[in-house]
Coordinates of C-alpha atoms in Angstrom, one line a residue:
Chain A
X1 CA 0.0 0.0 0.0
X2 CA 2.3 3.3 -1.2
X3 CA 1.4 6.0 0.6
X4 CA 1.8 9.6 -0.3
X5 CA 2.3 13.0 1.0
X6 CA 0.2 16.5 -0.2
X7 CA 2.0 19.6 0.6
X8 CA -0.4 22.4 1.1
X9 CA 0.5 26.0 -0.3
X10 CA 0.7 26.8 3.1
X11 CA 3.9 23.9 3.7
X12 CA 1.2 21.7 6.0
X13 CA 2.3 18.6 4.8
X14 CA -0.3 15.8 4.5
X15 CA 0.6 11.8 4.2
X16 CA -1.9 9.4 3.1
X17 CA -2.6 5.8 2.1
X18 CA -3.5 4.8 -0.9
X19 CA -4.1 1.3 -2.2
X20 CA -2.3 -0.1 -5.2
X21 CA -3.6 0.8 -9.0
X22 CA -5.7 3.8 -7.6
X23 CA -4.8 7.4 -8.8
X24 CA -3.6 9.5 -7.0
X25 CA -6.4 12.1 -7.4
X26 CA -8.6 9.3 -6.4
X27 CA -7.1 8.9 -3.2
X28 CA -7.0 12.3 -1.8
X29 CA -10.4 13.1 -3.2
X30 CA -11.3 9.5 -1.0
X31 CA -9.4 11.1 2.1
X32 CA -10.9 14.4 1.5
X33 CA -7.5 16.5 0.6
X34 CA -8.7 19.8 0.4
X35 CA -7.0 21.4 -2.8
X36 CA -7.6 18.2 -5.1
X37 CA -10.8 19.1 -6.7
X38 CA -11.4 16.8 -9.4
X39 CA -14.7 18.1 -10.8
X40 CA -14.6 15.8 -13.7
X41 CA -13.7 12.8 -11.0
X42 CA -11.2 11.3 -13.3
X43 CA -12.6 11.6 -17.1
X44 CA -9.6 14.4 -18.2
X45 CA -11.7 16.9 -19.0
X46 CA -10.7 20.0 -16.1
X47 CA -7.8 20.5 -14.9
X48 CA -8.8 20.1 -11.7
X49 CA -6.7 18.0 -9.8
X50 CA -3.2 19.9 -10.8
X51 CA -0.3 19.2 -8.5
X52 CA 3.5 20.1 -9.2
X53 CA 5.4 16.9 -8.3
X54 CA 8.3 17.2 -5.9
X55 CA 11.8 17.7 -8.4
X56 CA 12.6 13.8 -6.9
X57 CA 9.8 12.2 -8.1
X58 CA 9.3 13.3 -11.3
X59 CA 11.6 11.4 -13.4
X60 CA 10.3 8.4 -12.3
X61 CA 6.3 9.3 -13.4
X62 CA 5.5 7.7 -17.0
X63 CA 5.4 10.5 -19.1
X64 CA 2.5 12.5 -19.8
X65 CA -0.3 12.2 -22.7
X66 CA -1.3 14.4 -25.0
X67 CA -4.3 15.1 -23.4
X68 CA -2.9 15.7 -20.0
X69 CA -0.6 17.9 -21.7
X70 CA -3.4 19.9 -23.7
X71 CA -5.4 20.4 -20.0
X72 CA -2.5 21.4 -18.3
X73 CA -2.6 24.5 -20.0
X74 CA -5.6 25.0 -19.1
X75 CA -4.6 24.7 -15.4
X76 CA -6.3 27.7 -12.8
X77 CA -2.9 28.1 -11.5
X78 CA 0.2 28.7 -12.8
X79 CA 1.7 25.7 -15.1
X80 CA 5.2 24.8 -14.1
X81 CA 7.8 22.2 -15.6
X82 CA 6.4 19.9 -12.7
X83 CA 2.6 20.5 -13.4
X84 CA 0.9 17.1 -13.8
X85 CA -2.8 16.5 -13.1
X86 CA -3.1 13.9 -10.4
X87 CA -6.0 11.5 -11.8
X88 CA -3.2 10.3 -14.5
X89 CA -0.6 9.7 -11.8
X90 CA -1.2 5.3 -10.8
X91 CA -0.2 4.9 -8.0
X92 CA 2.0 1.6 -6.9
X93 CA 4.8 0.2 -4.6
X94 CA 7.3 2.2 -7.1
X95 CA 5.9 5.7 -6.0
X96 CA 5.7 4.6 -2.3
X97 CA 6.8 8.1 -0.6
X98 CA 5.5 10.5 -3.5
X99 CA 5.4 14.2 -2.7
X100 CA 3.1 15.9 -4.3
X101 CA 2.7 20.0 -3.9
X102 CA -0.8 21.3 -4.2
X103 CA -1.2 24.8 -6.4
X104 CA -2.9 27.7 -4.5
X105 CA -6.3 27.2 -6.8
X106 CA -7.5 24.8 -8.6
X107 CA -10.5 27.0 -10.4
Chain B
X1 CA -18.7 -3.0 -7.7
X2 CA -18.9 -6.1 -6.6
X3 CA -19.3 -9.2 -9.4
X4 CA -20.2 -12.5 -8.1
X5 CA -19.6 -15.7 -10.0
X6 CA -23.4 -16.8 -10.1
X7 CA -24.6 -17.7 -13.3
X8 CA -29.0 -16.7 -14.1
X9 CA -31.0 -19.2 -15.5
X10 CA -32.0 -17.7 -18.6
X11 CA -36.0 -18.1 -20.1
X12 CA -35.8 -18.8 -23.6
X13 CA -38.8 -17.1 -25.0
X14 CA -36.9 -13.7 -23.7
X15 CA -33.6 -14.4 -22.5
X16 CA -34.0 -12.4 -19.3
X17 CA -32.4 -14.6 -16.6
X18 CA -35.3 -15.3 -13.9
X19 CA -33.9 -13.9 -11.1
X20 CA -33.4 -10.4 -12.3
X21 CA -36.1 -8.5 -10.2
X22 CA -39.1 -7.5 -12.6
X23 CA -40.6 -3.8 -11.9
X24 CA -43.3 -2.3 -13.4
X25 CA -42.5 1.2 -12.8
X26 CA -42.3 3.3 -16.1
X27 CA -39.5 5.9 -15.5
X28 CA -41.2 7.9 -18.6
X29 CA -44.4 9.0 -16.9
X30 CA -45.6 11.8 -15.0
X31 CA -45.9 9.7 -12.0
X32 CA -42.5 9.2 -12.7
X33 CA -41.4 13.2 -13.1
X34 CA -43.7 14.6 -10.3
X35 CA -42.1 12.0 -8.1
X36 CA -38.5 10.1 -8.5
X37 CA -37.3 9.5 -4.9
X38 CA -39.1 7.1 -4.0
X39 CA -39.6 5.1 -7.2
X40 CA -35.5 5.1 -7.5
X41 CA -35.1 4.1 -4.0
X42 CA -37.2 1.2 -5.0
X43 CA -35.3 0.9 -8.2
X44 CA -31.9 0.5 -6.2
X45 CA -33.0 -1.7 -3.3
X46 CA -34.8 -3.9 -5.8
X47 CA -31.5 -4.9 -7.2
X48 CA -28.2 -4.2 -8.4
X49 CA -29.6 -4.7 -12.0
X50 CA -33.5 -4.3 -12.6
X51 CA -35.7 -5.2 -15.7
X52 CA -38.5 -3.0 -16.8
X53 CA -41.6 -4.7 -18.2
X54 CA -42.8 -1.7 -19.2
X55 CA -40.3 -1.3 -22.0
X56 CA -38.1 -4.1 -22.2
X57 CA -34.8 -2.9 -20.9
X58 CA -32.3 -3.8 -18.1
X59 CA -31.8 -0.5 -15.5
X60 CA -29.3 -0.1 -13.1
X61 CA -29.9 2.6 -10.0
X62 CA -27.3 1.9 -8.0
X63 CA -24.1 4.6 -8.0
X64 CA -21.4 1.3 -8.7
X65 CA -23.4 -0.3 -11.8
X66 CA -23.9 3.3 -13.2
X67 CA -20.5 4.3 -12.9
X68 CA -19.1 0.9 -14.2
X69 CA -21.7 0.9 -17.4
X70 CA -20.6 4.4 -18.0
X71 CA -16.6 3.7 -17.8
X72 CA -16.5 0.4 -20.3
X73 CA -17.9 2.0 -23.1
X74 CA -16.9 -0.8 -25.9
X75 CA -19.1 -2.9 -23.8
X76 CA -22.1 -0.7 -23.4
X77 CA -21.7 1.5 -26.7
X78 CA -23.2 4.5 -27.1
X79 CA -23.5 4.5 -31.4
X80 CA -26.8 2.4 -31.3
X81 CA -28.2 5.3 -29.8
X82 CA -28.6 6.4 -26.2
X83 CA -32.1 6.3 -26.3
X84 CA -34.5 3.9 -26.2
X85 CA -34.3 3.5 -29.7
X86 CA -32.0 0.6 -30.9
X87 CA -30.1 2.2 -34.3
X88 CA -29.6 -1.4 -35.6
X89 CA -32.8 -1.6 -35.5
X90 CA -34.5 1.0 -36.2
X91 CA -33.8 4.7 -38.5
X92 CA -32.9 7.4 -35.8
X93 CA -35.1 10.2 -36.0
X94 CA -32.3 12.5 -36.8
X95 CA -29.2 11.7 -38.5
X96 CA -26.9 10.5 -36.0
X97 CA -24.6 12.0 -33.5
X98 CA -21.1 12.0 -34.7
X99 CA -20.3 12.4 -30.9
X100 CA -22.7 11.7 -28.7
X101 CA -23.7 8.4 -30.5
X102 CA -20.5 7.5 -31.4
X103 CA -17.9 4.6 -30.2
X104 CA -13.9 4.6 -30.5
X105 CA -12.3 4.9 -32.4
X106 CA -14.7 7.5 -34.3
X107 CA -15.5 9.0 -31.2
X108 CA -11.6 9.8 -29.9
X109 CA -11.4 12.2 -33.3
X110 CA -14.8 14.2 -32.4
X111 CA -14.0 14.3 -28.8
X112 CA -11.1 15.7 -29.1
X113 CA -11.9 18.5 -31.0
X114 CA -14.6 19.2 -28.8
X115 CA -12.8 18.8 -25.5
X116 CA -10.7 21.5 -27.4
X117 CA -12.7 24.2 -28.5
X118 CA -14.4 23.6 -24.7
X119 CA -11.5 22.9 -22.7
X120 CA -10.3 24.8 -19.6
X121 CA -7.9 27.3 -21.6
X122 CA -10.9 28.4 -23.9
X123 CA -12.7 29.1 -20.6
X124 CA -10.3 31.8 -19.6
X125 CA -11.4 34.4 -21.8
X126 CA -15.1 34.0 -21.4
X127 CA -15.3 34.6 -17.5
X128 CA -15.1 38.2 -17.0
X129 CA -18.2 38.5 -19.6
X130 CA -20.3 36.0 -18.1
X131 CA -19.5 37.5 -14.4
X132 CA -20.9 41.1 -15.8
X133 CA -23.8 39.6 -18.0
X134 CA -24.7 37.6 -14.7
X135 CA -24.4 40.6 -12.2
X136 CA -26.5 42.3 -14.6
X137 CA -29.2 39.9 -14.4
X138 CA -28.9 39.8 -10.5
X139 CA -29.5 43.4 -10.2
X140 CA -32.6 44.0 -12.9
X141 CA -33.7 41.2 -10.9
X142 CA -33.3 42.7 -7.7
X143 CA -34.9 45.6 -9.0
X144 CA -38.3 43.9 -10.4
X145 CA -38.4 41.9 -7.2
X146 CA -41.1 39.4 -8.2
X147 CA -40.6 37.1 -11.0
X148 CA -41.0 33.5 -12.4
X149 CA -37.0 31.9 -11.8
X150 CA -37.6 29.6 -14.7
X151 CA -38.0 32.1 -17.4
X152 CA -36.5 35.2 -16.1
X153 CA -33.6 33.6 -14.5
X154 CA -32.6 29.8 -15.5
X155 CA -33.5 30.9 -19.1
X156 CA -32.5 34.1 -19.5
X157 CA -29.1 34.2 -18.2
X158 CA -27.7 31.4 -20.4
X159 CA -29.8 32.3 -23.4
X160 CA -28.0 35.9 -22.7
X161 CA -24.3 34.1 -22.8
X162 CA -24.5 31.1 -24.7
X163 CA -25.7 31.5 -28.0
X164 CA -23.3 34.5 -28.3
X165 CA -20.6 32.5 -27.3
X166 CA -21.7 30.0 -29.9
X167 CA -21.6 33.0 -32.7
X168 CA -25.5 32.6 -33.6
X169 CA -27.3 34.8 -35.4
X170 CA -30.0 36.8 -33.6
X171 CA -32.7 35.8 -35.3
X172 CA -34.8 32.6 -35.2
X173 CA -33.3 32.0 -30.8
X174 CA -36.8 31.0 -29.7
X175 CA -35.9 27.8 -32.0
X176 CA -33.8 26.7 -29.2
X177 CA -35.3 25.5 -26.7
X178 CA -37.8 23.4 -28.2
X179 CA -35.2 21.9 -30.4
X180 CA -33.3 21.1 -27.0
X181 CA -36.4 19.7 -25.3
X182 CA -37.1 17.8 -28.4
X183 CA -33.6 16.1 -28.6
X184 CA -34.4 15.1 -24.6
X185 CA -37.9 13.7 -25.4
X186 CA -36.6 11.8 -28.0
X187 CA -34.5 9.6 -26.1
X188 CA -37.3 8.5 -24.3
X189 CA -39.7 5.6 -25.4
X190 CA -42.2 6.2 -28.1
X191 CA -44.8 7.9 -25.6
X192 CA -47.0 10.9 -26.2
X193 CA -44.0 13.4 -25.6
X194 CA -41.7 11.9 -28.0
X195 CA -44.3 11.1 -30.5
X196 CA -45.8 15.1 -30.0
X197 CA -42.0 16.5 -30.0
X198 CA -41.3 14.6 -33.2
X199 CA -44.7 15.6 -35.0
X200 CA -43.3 19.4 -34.1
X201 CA -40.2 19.0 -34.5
X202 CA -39.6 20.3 -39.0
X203 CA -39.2 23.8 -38.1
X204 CA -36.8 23.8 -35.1
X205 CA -34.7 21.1 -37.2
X206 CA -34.6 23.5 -40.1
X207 CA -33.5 26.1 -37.7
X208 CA -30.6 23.9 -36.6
X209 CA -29.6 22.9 -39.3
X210 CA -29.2 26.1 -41.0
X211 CA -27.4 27.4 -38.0
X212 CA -24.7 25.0 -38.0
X213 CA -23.6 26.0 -41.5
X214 CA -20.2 28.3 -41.4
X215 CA -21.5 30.9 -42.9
X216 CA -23.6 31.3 -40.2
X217 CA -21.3 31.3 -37.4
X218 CA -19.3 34.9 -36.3
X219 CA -15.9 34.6 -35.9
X220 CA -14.5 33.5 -32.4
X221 CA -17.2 31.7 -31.5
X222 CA -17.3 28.2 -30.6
X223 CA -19.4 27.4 -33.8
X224 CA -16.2 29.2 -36.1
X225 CA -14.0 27.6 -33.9
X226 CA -15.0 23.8 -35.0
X227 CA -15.4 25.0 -38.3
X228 CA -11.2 26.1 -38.3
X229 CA -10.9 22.7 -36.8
X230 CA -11.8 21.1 -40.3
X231 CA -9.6 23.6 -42.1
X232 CA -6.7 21.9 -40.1
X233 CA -7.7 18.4 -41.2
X234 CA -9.1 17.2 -38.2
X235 CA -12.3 16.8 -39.2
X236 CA -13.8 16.8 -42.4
X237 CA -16.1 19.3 -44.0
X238 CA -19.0 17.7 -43.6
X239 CA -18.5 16.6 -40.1
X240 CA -18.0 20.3 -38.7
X241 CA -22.0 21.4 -38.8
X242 CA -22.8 17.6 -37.2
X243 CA -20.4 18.7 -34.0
X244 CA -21.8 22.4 -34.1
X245 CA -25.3 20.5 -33.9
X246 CA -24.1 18.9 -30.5
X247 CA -23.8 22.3 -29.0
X248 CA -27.5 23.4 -30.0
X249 CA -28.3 20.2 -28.7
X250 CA -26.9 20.0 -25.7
X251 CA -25.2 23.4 -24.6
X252 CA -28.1 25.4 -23.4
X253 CA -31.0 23.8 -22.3
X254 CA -29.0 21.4 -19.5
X255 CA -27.2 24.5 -18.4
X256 CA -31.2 26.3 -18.0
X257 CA -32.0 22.9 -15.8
X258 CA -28.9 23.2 -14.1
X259 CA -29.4 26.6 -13.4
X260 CA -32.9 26.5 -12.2
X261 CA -32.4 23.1 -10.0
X262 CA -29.4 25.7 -8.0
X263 CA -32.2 28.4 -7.8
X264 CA -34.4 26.2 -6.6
X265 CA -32.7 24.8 -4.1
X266 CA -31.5 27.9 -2.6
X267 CA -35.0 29.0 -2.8
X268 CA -36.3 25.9 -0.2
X269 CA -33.2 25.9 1.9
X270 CA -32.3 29.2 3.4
X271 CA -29.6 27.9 6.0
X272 CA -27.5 27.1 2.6
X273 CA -28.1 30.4 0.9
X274 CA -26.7 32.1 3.9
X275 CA -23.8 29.7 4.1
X276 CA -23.8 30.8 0.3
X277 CA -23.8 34.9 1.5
X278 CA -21.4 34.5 3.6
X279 CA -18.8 32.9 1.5
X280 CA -19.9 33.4 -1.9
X281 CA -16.6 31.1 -3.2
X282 CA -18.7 28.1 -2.5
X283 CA -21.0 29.3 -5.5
X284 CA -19.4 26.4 -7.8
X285 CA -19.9 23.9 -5.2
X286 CA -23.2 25.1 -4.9
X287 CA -23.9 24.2 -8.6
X288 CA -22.2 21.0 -8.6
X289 CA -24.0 19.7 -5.5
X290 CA -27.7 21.2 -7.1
X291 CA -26.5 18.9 -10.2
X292 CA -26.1 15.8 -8.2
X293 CA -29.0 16.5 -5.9
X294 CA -31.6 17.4 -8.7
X295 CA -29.6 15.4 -11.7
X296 CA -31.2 17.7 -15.1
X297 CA -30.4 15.0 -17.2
X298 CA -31.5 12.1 -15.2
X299 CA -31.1 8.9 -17.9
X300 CA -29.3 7.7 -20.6
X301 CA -29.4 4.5 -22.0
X302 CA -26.6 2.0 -23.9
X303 CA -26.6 -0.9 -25.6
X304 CA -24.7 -4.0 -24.7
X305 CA -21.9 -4.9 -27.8
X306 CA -21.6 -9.2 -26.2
X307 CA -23.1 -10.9 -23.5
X308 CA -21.6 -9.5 -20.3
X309 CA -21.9 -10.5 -16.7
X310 CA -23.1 -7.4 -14.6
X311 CA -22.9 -7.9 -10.7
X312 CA -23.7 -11.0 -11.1
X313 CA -26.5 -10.9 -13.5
X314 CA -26.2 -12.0 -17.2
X315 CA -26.9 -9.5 -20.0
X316 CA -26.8 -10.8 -23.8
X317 CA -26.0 -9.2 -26.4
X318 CA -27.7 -6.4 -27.9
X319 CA -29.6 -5.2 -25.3
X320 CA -30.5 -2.0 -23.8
X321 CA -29.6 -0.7 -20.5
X322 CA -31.2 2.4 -18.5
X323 CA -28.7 4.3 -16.0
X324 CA -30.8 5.9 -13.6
X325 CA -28.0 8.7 -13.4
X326 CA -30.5 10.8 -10.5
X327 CA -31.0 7.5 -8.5
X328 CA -27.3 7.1 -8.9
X329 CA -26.3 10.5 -7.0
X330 CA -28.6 9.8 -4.1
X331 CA -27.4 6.0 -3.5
X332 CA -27.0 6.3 -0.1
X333 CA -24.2 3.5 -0.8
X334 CA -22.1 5.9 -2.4
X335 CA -23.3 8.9 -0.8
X336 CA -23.8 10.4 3.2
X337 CA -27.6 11.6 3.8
X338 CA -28.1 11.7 -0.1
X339 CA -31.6 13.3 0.1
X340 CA -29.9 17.0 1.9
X341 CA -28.7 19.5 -0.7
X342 CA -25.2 20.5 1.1
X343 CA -23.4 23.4 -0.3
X344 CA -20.0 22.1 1.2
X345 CA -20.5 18.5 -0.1
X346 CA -17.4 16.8 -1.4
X347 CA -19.1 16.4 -4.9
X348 CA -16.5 14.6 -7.2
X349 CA -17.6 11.3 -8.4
X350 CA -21.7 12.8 -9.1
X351 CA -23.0 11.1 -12.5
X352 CA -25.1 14.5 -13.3
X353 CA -22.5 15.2 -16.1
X354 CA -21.9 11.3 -16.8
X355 CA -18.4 9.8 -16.0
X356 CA -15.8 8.4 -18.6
X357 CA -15.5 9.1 -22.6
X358 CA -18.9 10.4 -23.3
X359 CA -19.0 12.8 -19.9
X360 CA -20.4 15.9 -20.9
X361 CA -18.4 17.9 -23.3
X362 CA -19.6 20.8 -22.1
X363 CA -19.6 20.8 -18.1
X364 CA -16.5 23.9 -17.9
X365 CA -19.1 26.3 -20.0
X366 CA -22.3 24.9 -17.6
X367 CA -20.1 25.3 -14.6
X368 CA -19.1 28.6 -15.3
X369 CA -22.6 29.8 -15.9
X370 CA -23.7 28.3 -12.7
X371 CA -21.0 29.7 -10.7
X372 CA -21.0 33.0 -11.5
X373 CA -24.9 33.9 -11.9
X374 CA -24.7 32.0 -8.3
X375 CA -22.2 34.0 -7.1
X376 CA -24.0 37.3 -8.1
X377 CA -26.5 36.1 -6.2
X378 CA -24.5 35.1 -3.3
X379 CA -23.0 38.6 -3.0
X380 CA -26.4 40.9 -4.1
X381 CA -29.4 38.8 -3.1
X382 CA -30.4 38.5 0.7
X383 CA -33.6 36.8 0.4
X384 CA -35.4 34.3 -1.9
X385 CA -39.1 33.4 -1.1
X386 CA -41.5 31.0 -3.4
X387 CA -44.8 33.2 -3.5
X388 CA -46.8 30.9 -6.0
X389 CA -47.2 27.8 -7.5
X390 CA -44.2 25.6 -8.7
X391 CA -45.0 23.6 -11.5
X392 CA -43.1 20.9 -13.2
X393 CA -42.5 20.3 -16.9
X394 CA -42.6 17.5 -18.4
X395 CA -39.6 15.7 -20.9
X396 CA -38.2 12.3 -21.3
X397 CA -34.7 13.4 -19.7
X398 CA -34.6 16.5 -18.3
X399 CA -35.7 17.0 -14.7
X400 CA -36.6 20.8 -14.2
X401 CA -39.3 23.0 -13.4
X402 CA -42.0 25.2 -15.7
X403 CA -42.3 27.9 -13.3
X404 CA -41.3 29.0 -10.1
X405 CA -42.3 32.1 -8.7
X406 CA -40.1 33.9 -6.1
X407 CA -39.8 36.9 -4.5
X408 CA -36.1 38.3 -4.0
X409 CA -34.6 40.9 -2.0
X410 CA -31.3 42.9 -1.7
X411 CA -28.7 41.3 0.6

C-alpha cells in the first residue's frame, strides 16, 4: 500500500494511504484533501486535480499524454515544468513516498 | 462494484435470466417526473440490476453499476443510440450523432476536438463576460423583485451568454429551446411526448440545421472555432456542422436545468443560501451539489456490444440498458444523507454530467454559468421566497421546473 504526501501552499504537509492501481487524485479526493478538486472525477476533462510533483519524483512518473498535456494548459494556476494533473498519476509500490505540492487554486 | 460468479438461468422465450427482479415502474411517466425519490429508491433496493416490463430494458440505480456501465464503453456503446431507440434496428429520428452516439475509435477524433474548442484554456477568456452579463441579471432582478426563476432567471441568463458564445445569429433564438427539449424527449420511449416533440419538430430542425452551417457562425465563436478545426484536417467538411449540432443540442438547455435546479434549491433551503452569503466562493460547489441533488439529465441508456456479466447478473447481447443517473447520485451507498442539498459536499464522483468518454463535453461552460450567476446572487441577493405555485415540466430526460415564482430581496 504506497502512501503519499500533499504539501499544502501553506507547507502543512499531509501523508496518506493509498491502495495499489488507484490514482492518485482518487485517493486524496477518498481522504478528502482539500486542494484536489477533481470536478470531472477522473474523465480528463478539467484541470482540476493539478499538482506540481516534488523535483525527486518526477523522473520516475510515465510520461505524460497528449491530453494531459493539452489540460494542463488550461490549469487555474500557474503551469510549471512539474505540473501534472493527479488522476493520470497510478499509483503503486514504485511511488511509495510520492510528494506531491498542491497549487494555491484549482479553479 | 462487486461481481459474483453466479450464473441466471436464462427463459428462452426472452432471454432475461429469472432472477433479475421484474418492476413495473415506467420511468417515462408523469408519475415518474412529479415523483422520483421514492420510485429510484425502489429501483436500487430492488437490485443491483433491474428489468422494466414496461419497456423491455435492463436499469441499473445503484451509484457502482452506473458508474461501471458508463466507464467500459466498448461494452455498453453509445453508437446504437442512447435512447430507447436501438439504431440497428431501427432509422434514428435524426441523422446520428457523430459524438454523442459515437464509439472509438470514431469518437476519440470528435471528442477531441470538442474537448478543445471547450477545454479549460478556452474558458479563460469568457469569465469576466459571463461574471458582468450575470451581475447584470442579478440586479434587474433585484430591482423587479417578483418574477418567475424559470423564465427570467434559468432561461434568460444562459440564453444571454451562450448563443453569443456560440456565434448565432439573432434571429430565429426561440428555435432553441424546443429543439433542445425535443432532442431530450426523444430519447425516451415512443410515448406521447416523444411522438408530439417529433410531429413538431420540422421547423426547429430546419433552424438547426441552417445554423450549423459556417456561414452562419461569427468569428471566435465556438461554432467558427469547429469549423477552423476542419480547415486543419481534423475533421472533415461535412462533419464540422454535425459537432456544431451537438452544442445546439446539448449546450443550453441542461445549463437552464442546471441553473434552475441551483435556484431552486437555494429557494427551499435558506440555511445554505446564507452559508452561500457568507462565502460566496462556494457558489461552484453550490452548482455542482444542485446537479447531483436534482440530476437535469437524469437517464441515458446504452446498448450491450456481447453478453456480459453485470454484478452477477447475465446480459446478452444487444440489449438496452437504462442508467438511472439521479438515483445514482442519491445511492446512499455511495453517498452520506443523499436526500440534503449540502453546499460544502465533497461532490467529485456525481453522474449529473456522466463519467468516462462520453462525460459531458460541455460541463466547464455549464459550470461557469452556474458559478457566476450564483455567485451574483451570493454577493447581491439576501432573500429568496417562493410566492406561488411551482410547476413541473414534463420531458423524457430532463428533470426541471415550468415555473417557479419567487420573490427576491437585496442582501
Amino acid at each position: 500500500m504506497p502512501s503519499i504526501t500533499f504539501v499544502h501552499p501553506d507547507g502543512r504537509a499531509q501523508r496518506i494511504d493509498a491502495s495499489n492501481g488507484e490514482s492518485a487524485m482518487q485517493a486524496a479526493t477518498r481522504q478528502d484533501v482539500n486542494g484536489i478538486l477533481a470536478e470531472c472525477g477522473g474523465s480528463a476533462m478539467c484541470a482540476t486535480c493539478h499538482v506540481y510533483v516534488d523535483e525527486d519524483w518526477l523522473a520516475r512518473l510515465p510520461a505524460m499524454g497528449d491530453d494531459e498535456d493539452a489540460l494542463l494548459d488550461g490549469a487555474a494556476a500557474e503551469r510549471q515544468a512539474n505540473s501534472r494533473l493527479s488522476c493520470q498519476i497510478q499509483l503503486g509500490a514504485d511511488l511509495d513516498g510520492l510528494v506531491l505540492r498542491l497549487p494555491d487554486r484549482q479553479t | 462494484m462487486s461481481a459474483t460468479s453466479r450464473t441466471d438461468s436464462v427463459t428462452p422465450e426472452h432471454g432475461v435470466p429469472a432472477s433479475v427482479p421484474h418492476l413495473g415502474v415506467d420511468p417515462f411517466s408523469t408519475e415518474f417526473f412529479e415523483e422520483p425519490h421514492p420510485i429510484h429508491e425502489a429501483l436500487r433496493e430492488a437490485g443491483p440490476v433491474v428489468w422494466l416490463d414496461k419497456w423491455g430494458v435492463y436499469g441499473v440505480a445503484r451509484y457502482a453499476e452506473v458508474h461501471a456501465v458508463l466507464n467500459d464503453p466498448m461494452t455498453f456503446c453509445s453508437s446504437r443510440g442512447v435512447g430507447l431507440s436501438d439504431f440497428a434496428k431501427e432509422k434514428a429520428w435524426r441523422p446520428q450523432s457523430i459524438i454523442l452516439e459515437a464509439d472509438p475509435p470514431a469518437h476519440t477524433r470528435t471528442r477531441t476536438v470538442l474537448n478543445q474548442v471547450l477545454s479549460a484554456t478556452a474558458m479563460k477568456p469568457l469569465r469576466s463576460h459571463f461574471t458582468a452579463l450575470a451581475e447584470a441579471k442579478a440586479d434587474e432582478l433585484l430591482a423587479r423583485g417578483s418574477f418567475d426563476a424559470i423564465t427570467d432567471l434559468a432561461e434568460a441568463y444562459p440564453l444571454s451568454v451562450f448563443p453569443d458564445a456560440l456565434g448565432l445569429k439573432q434571429e430565429g433564438r426561440e428555435n432553441l429551446l424546443p429543439y433542445a427539449s425535443l432532442v431530450f424527449n426523444a430519447f425516451g420511449p415512443p410515448n406521447q411526448l416523444r411522438q408530439d416533440a417529433i410531429e413538431r419538430s420540422a421547423p426547429h430542425q430546419a433552424y438547426v440545421a441552417e445554423q450549423c452551417q459556417r456561414e452562419n457562425l461569427a468569428p471566435g465563436g465556438f461554432g467558427a472555432c469547429i469549423h477552423a478545426r476542419a480547415d486543419a484536417g481534423d475533421i472533415t467538411h461535412e462533419e464540422a456542422p454535425l459537432l456544431v449540432r451537438s452544442l445546439l443540442s446539448a449546450g443550453l438547455d441542461t445549463t437552464v436545468y442546471g441553473i434552475g435546479a441551483a435556484v431552486y434549491c437555494l429557494a427551499r433551503f435558506p440555511d445554505q443560501l446564507a452559508k452561500l452569503r457568507s462565502d460566496p466562493t462556494l457558489a461552484r460547489n453550490a452548482f455542482e451539489e444542485a446537479i447531483r441533488f436534482e440530476s437535469p439529465v437524469q437517464t441515458f441508456f446504452r446498448t450491450t456490444t456481447r453478453e456480459v456479466e453485470l454484478s452477477g447478473y447475465r446480459i446478452g447481447e444487444g440489449e438496452k440498458v437504462l442508467m438511472f443517473l439521479g438515483a445514482a447520485n442519491r445511492d446512499p451507498r455511495r453517498w452520506e444523507n443523499p436526500d440534503s442539498y449540502d453546499i460544502t459536499r465533497r461532490t467529485t464522483g456525481h453522474v449529473g454530467f456522466g463519467s468516462g468518454i462520453h462525460m459531458c463535453v460541455g460541463q466547464l461552460v455549464a459550470r461557469l454559468e452556474g458559478e457566476v450567476m450564483l455567485a451574483a446572487i451570493a454577493r447581491k441577493v439576501g432573500k429568496i421566497e417562493i410566492t406561488g405555485p411551482v410547476k413541473r415540466r414534463y420531458n423524457n430526460t430532463l428533470r426541471g421546473l415550468e415555473s417557479l415564482p419567487i420573490t427576491i430581496s437585496p442582501a
